XYZ file of N, CA and C in Angstrom:
507
model
N -8.185 -104.799 116.597
C -7.580 -104.940 115.203
C -6.245 -104.661 115.218
N -6.337 -103.439 115.463
C -4.754 -102.775 115.035
C -3.614 -103.156 116.094
N -4.044 -103.843 117.207
C -3.039 -104.619 117.973
C -2.532 -106.056 117.579
N -3.543 -106.494 117.036
C -3.490 -108.004 116.442
C -2.628 -107.509 114.920
N -3.068 -106.498 114.169
C -1.880 -106.241 113.114
C -0.756 -106.063 113.249
N -0.566 -105.185 114.197
C 0.713 -104.170 114.352
C 1.849 -105.390 115.226
N 1.018 -106.236 115.941
C 2.315 -107.519 116.673
C 1.823 -108.789 115.658
N 1.526 -108.728 114.557
C 1.900 -110.016 113.591
C 0.720 -111.119 113.789
N -0.393 -110.908 114.398
C -1.426 -111.592 114.745
C -1.998 -112.467 113.748
N -1.858 -111.558 112.504
C -2.740 -112.160 111.358
C -2.069 -112.963 110.437
N -0.658 -112.813 110.312
C 0.266 -113.564 109.849
C 0.128 -115.034 109.812
N 0.031 -116.005 109.016
C -0.213 -117.364 108.960
C 1.213 -117.958 110.007
N 0.878 -118.712 110.947
C 1.818 -119.291 111.380
C 2.166 -118.437 112.948
N 1.433 -117.144 113.081
C 2.201 -116.333 114.078
C 0.930 -116.460 115.140
N 1.190 -116.151 116.466
C 0.429 -116.350 117.585
C 0.541 -114.959 118.374
N -0.804 -114.672 118.748
C -0.964 -113.604 119.890
C -1.634 -114.212 121.055
N -1.247 -113.760 122.218
C -2.167 -114.399 123.329
C -2.006 -113.274 124.344
N -3.344 -112.543 124.660
C -3.013 -111.200 125.227
C -4.570 -111.342 126.080
N -4.135 -110.837 127.590
C -5.121 -110.904 128.358
C -5.217 -109.471 128.936
N -5.982 -108.999 129.781
C -6.433 -107.650 130.161
C -6.591 -107.571 131.728
N -6.300 -106.196 132.586
C -6.722 -106.012 133.748
C -7.102 -104.701 133.908
N -8.009 -104.149 134.593
C -8.403 -102.846 134.404
C -7.962 -102.320 135.948
N -6.875 -101.483 135.784
C -6.022 -100.919 137.015
C -6.965 -99.955 137.613
N -7.605 -99.181 136.904
C -8.386 -97.814 137.491
C -9.897 -97.917 136.767
N -11.043 -97.906 137.724
C -12.496 -97.778 137.291
C -12.638 -96.545 138.107
N -12.639 -95.163 137.465
C -13.303 -94.157 138.179
C -14.253 -93.850 137.608
N -15.033 -92.672 138.466
C -16.667 -92.234 137.765
C -16.326 -91.475 136.330
N -15.033 -91.032 136.019
C -15.020 -90.324 134.637
C -13.955 -91.145 133.670
N -13.310 -92.179 134.336
C -12.290 -92.901 133.405
C -12.171 -94.259 133.614
N -11.436 -94.942 132.707
C -11.104 -96.237 133.127
C -9.626 -96.330 132.411
N -8.728 -97.479 133.123
C -7.526 -97.633 132.723
C -7.151 -99.057 132.446
N -7.235 -99.637 131.355
C -6.995 -100.961 131.098
C -5.641 -101.468 130.677
N -5.193 -102.162 131.118
C -3.492 -102.916 130.766
C -4.001 -104.396 129.817
N -3.296 -104.273 128.769
C -3.473 -105.371 127.931
C -2.138 -105.967 127.878
N -1.803 -107.482 128.445
C -0.309 -107.885 128.382
C -0.616 -109.361 127.585
N 0.421 -109.836 127.158
C 0.618 -111.134 126.748
C 1.991 -111.494 126.144
N 1.858 -112.313 125.107
C 3.063 -112.585 124.407
C 2.442 -112.669 122.786
N 3.433 -112.352 121.923
C 3.728 -112.547 120.605
C 4.603 -113.196 120.016
N 4.214 -114.094 119.227
C 5.315 -114.824 118.453
C 5.063 -114.759 116.961
N 5.964 -114.436 116.233
C 5.717 -114.202 114.560
C 6.633 -115.125 113.987
N 6.098 -115.698 113.202
C 6.367 -117.361 112.464
C 8.014 -116.778 112.215
N 8.709 -117.775 112.280
C 10.195 -117.935 111.888
C 11.077 -116.971 113.096
N 10.443 -116.538 114.208
C 10.859 -115.468 115.184
C 11.727 -116.167 115.812
N 12.779 -115.630 116.463
C 13.648 -116.021 117.236
C 13.145 -116.776 118.584
N 12.376 -116.098 119.079
C 11.590 -116.197 120.479
C 10.401 -115.517 120.749
N 9.524 -115.649 121.594
C 8.004 -114.904 121.386
C 8.535 -113.598 122.385
N 7.722 -112.452 121.982
C 8.171 -111.445 123.021
C 6.842 -111.001 123.649
N 7.426 -110.622 125.112
C 5.956 -110.297 126.113
C 5.926 -109.028 125.894
N 4.132 -108.589 125.708
C 3.809 -107.198 125.108
C 3.014 -106.600 126.033
N 2.799 -105.223 126.058
C 1.939 -104.486 127.054
C 1.408 -103.146 126.091
N 0.160 -103.044 126.052
C -0.543 -102.203 125.746
C -1.597 -101.652 126.333
N -1.728 -100.319 126.313
C -3.165 -99.821 127.592
C -3.964 -98.853 126.697
N -4.695 -98.396 127.752
C -6.072 -97.782 126.928
C -6.325 -96.981 128.391
N -6.346 -96.064 128.127
C -7.173 -95.201 129.144
C -8.550 -94.332 128.491
N -9.472 -94.394 129.126
C -10.798 -93.583 128.541
C -11.544 -92.920 129.262
N -11.840 -91.792 128.511
C -12.482 -90.567 129.335
C -14.276 -91.074 128.997
N -14.883 -91.807 130.152
C -16.186 -92.396 129.909
C -17.259 -91.499 129.634
N -16.948 -90.071 130.136
C -17.942 -89.097 129.924
C -17.919 -88.571 128.314
N -16.606 -88.626 127.561
C -16.388 -88.361 126.430
C -16.521 -89.589 125.189
N -16.160 -90.370 125.858
C -16.171 -91.791 124.997
C -14.673 -91.576 124.120
N -13.991 -91.081 124.739
C -12.352 -90.495 123.904
C -11.032 -91.655 124.835
N -10.316 -91.935 124.043
C -9.074 -92.440 124.594
C -8.226 -91.591 124.631
N -8.007 -91.847 125.780
C -6.574 -90.414 126.324
C -5.520 -90.798 126.354
N -4.579 -90.241 125.890
C -3.072 -90.298 125.597
C -2.413 -89.452 126.812
N -1.257 -89.976 126.884
C -0.617 -89.225 128.140
C -0.357 -87.544 127.947
N -0.025 -87.328 126.908
C -0.083 -85.403 126.640
C -1.335 -85.145 127.076
N -2.545 -85.933 127.027
C -3.867 -85.152 127.396
C -4.070 -85.179 128.763
N -3.006 -85.979 129.820
C -3.306 -86.045 131.287
C -2.023 -85.192 131.820
N -1.119 -85.209 131.452
C -0.241 -84.426 132.023
C 0.574 -83.421 131.179
N 1.455 -82.542 131.897
C 2.236 -81.795 130.864
C 3.822 -82.148 131.044
N 3.954 -82.598 129.646
C 5.585 -83.317 129.409
C 6.754 -82.217 129.488
N 7.306 -82.097 129.911
C 8.423 -81.085 130.163
C 9.474 -81.798 130.601
N 10.658 -80.850 130.910
C 12.106 -81.305 131.230
C 11.502 -81.730 132.908
N 10.952 -81.106 133.436
C 10.518 -81.337 135.054
C 9.598 -82.920 135.017
N 8.896 -82.922 134.075
C 8.605 -84.227 133.737
C 9.582 -85.538 133.664
N 10.494 -85.233 132.947
C 11.155 -86.144 132.397
C 12.295 -86.356 133.370
N 12.472 -85.471 134.672
C 13.125 -85.628 135.596
C 12.554 -86.646 136.654
N 11.090 -86.344 136.782
C 10.125 -87.127 137.589
C 10.255 -88.825 137.135
N 10.275 -89.040 135.829
C 10.327 -90.328 135.072
C 11.805 -90.650 135.400
N 13.071 -90.149 135.205
C 14.083 -90.736 135.363
C 14.313 -91.229 136.947
N 13.855 -90.476 137.757
C 13.659 -90.646 139.231
C 12.520 -91.754 139.786
N 11.617 -92.303 138.687
C 10.375 -92.839 139.049
C 10.716 -94.239 139.623
N 9.882 -94.784 140.528
C 10.153 -96.129 141.036
C 10.002 -97.094 139.746
N 11.176 -98.198 139.743
C 11.188 -98.917 138.694
C 10.286 -100.431 139.226
N 9.203 -100.672 138.219
C 8.049 -101.640 138.740
C 8.344 -103.170 138.143
N 8.809 -104.005 138.248
C 9.057 -105.092 137.510
C 7.693 -105.972 137.055
N 7.432 -106.223 135.878
C 6.266 -106.727 135.836
C 6.103 -108.356 135.912
N 7.262 -108.859 136.032
C 7.269 -110.269 136.647
C 8.371 -110.460 137.618
N 7.835 -110.864 138.969
C 8.745 -111.197 140.094
C 10.051 -111.889 139.995
N 10.082 -112.698 138.871
C 11.507 -113.239 138.666
C 12.257 -112.184 137.627
N 11.939 -111.005 137.016
C 12.608 -110.272 136.347
C 12.905 -108.875 137.031
N 14.108 -108.798 137.408
C 14.580 -107.641 137.796
C 15.792 -106.714 137.309
N 15.356 -106.059 136.609
C 16.220 -105.323 135.345
C 16.198 -104.204 135.541
N 16.312 -103.522 136.728
C 16.232 -102.251 137.253
C 17.479 -101.197 136.659
N 18.647 -101.824 136.805
C 20.003 -100.873 136.384
C 19.880 -100.771 134.826
N 19.303 -102.032 134.347
C 19.292 -101.873 132.613
C 17.997 -101.111 132.414
N 16.928 -100.986 132.750
C 15.924 -100.017 132.642
C 16.407 -98.703 133.156
N 17.271 -98.289 133.739
C 17.648 -97.255 134.064
C 18.549 -96.502 133.057
N 19.384 -97.446 132.726
C 20.535 -97.482 131.396
C 19.695 -97.476 130.101
N 18.520 -97.683 130.081
C 18.023 -97.379 128.819
C 17.622 -95.874 128.658
N 16.545 -95.537 130.058
C 16.258 -94.127 129.877
C 17.790 -93.364 129.583
N 18.694 -93.191 130.281
C 19.592 -92.533 130.394
C 20.409 -92.525 128.795
N 20.073 -93.292 127.818
C 20.302 -93.295 126.617
C 19.587 -92.063 125.681
N 18.950 -91.739 126.488
C 17.791 -90.584 125.614
C 18.020 -89.227 126.227
N 18.246 -88.004 125.376
C 18.165 -86.979 126.166
C 16.888 -86.249 126.436
N 16.495 -85.365 127.373
C 15.405 -84.898 127.755
C 14.542 -84.463 126.335
N 14.885 -83.869 125.638
C 14.156 -83.549 124.232
C 13.960 -84.672 123.539
N 14.440 -85.769 123.732
C 14.068 -86.950 122.834
C 13.082 -87.633 123.672
N 13.149 -87.560 124.834
C 11.875 -88.728 125.928
C 10.831 -87.752 125.623
N 10.781 -86.173 125.656
C 9.593 -85.166 125.319
C 8.722 -85.763 124.524
N 9.815 -85.698 123.170
C 9.447 -86.048 121.790
C 8.338 -87.382 121.758
N 9.119 -88.525 122.227
C 8.906 -89.980 122.452
C 7.541 -90.068 123.280
N 7.578 -89.258 124.629
C 6.277 -89.356 125.267
C 5.417 -88.331 124.611
N 5.236 -87.386 123.807
C 4.388 -86.834 123.167
C 3.897 -87.562 122.312
N 4.267 -88.644 121.991
C 3.900 -89.901 120.625
C 3.386 -91.144 121.595
N 3.248 -91.087 122.848
C 3.093 -92.439 123.407
C 1.624 -92.960 123.187
N 1.365 -94.226 123.708
C -0.194 -94.329 123.698
C -0.757 -94.814 122.442
N -0.178 -94.816 121.250
C -0.258 -95.127 120.141
C 0.155 -96.365 119.879
N -0.719 -97.372 119.114
C -0.208 -98.825 118.632
C 0.177 -98.210 117.046
N 1.478 -97.829 116.917
C 1.750 -97.213 115.444
C 3.083 -97.402 115.395
N 3.622 -97.481 114.250
C 4.950 -96.686 114.363
C 5.569 -95.602 114.679
N 4.422 -94.725 114.601
C 4.572 -93.225 115.343
C 5.419 -93.477 116.588
N 4.902 -94.181 117.507
C 5.354 -94.415 119.066
C 6.962 -95.449 118.791
N 7.592 -94.989 118.204
C 8.803 -95.314 118.229
C 9.667 -96.354 119.498
N 9.199 -95.961 120.572
C 9.670 -96.760 121.787
C 8.583 -97.552 122.470
N 7.664 -97.608 121.740
C 6.604 -98.555 122.295
C 5.993 -97.963 123.790
N 6.047 -96.839 123.956
C 5.538 -96.266 125.230
C 3.937 -96.286 125.403
N 3.571 -96.904 126.779
C 2.058 -97.077 127.032
C 2.013 -96.578 128.367
N 1.117 -95.972 128.802
C 0.705 -95.467 130.026
C -0.432 -96.211 130.645
N -0.853 -96.202 132.028
C -1.878 -96.567 132.720
C -1.789 -96.039 133.876
N -2.966 -95.726 134.626
C -3.371 -95.456 136.054
C -3.898 -96.442 136.874
N -3.375 -96.408 138.092
C -3.551 -96.930 139.295
C -4.102 -96.493 140.053
N -4.499 -96.853 141.520
C -5.009 -95.931 142.568
C -4.440 -94.455 142.936
N -2.866 -94.879 143.162
C -1.828 -93.980 143.406
C -1.105 -93.443 142.378
N -0.822 -93.991 141.087
C 0.359 -93.879 140.292
C -0.288 -93.501 138.879
N 0.681 -92.774 138.189
C 0.806 -92.843 136.873
C 2.068 -93.851 136.405
N 1.788 -95.059 135.447
C 2.777 -96.211 135.190
C 2.921 -95.831 133.743
N 4.425 -95.647 133.595
C 4.902 -95.622 131.846
C 5.841 -96.524 131.802
N 5.347 -97.567 130.840
C 5.887 -98.351 129.868
C 6.912 -98.162 128.754
N 7.830 -98.727 128.719
C 8.299 -98.497 127.434
C 9.310 -99.611 126.947
N 9.319 -99.993 125.594
C 9.908 -100.815 125.108
C 11.431 -101.100 125.199
N 11.999 -102.134 125.411
C 13.546 -102.637 125.569
C 13.721 -103.656 124.920
N 15.071 -103.836 124.545
C 15.333 -105.276 123.840
C 15.071 -106.777 124.700
N 14.915 -107.481 124.079
C 14.319 -108.804 124.504
C 14.980 -109.476 125.930
N 16.624 -109.178 125.573
C 17.372 -109.437 126.946
C 17.336 -108.707 127.989
N 16.396 -107.633 127.852
C 16.382 -106.397 129.008
C 14.828 -106.837 129.386
N 14.100 -107.962 128.712
C 12.648 -107.967 129.347
C 11.600 -107.497 128.476
N 11.831 -106.954 127.178
C 10.961 -106.605 126.224
C 10.412 -105.259 126.440
N 10.174 -104.931 127.731
C 9.265 -103.980 128.086
C 9.824 -103.610 129.390
N 9.836 -102.189 130.041
C 10.225 -101.855 131.674
C 9.023 -100.804 131.932
N 8.731 -100.959 133.006
C 7.630 -100.132 133.856
C 8.626 -99.161 134.701
N 7.989 -97.938 135.209
C 8.456 -96.952 135.964
C 7.198 -96.431 136.466
N 7.074 -96.236 137.554
C 5.938 -96.133 138.498
C 5.932 -94.280 139.175
N 4.976 -93.401 138.915
C 5.335 -91.924 139.522
C 4.174 -91.522 140.018
N 4.304 -91.242 141.443
C 2.806 -91.225 142.489
C 2.100 -90.005 142.077
N 1.250 -89.987 142.024
C 0.118 -88.577 141.833
C 0.554 -87.447 142.567
N 1.179 -87.643 143.777
C 1.623 -86.750 144.795
C 2.772 -85.685 144.099
N 3.503 -86.643 143.645
C 4.669 -85.747 142.850
C 4.432 -85.703 141.271
N 3.414 -85.528 140.886
C 3.011 -85.086 139.813
C 1.893 -83.668 139.469
N 2.020 -83.252 141.074
C 0.722 -82.017 141.319
C 0.987 -80.873 140.210
N 2.263 -80.781 139.894
C 2.495 -79.365 138.882
C 2.184 -79.790 137.611
N 1.828 -81.331 137.126
C 1.873 -81.400 135.697
C 0.749 -82.092 135.361
N -0.191 -82.371 136.358
C -1.434 -82.934 135.882
C -2.103 -81.678 135.013
N -2.836 -82.128 134.190
C -3.595 -81.304 133.284
C -5.006 -81.672 133.377
N -5.501 -82.930 133.371
C -6.389 -83.643 133.351
C -6.973 -84.215 134.359
N -7.578 -84.242 135.520
C -7.667 -84.991 136.603
C -9.107 -85.702 136.259
N -8.426 -87.002 136.308
C -9.369 -88.030 135.716
C -9.792 -88.980 137.231
N -9.053 -88.638 138.140
C -9.139 -89.781 139.628
C -10.260 -89.230 140.503
N -11.524 -89.165 140.173
C -12.586 -88.609 140.939
C -13.497 -90.032 141.224
């Protein structure tokens, strides 16, 4: 319900259309990505949305990025150098996505990433993360003209010094 409320889905005349895919089903965790579109009544255009959930199955707890990896300057360097992953094959805004990242200092990104994976105004950049077989993927909101959100993929092998919680068992 929090997602519906956050994206205006309960407002009269608004629409929210969301589907999901599980990117990782492990013995101790599951990673789910919810994508779709949101249109708020009298809005100029629909927005493409992405929200994620990583669950610790053993403890029944939702995990946040800060539970999984150590977020420091070195991690920010990994993010800045991460592989851009377009969510739509017709949309390649890699240079614009990297420009968005360059707008923030390392300290700002550390602060924003420590508030990620929450469906709330506290998550100012709309940062959500999910796990795949080989990578951690980080999505952040960008202006509509740049695709509404962009995704960057960091291989687990590159994260070896930053992994706090080993989920991929």
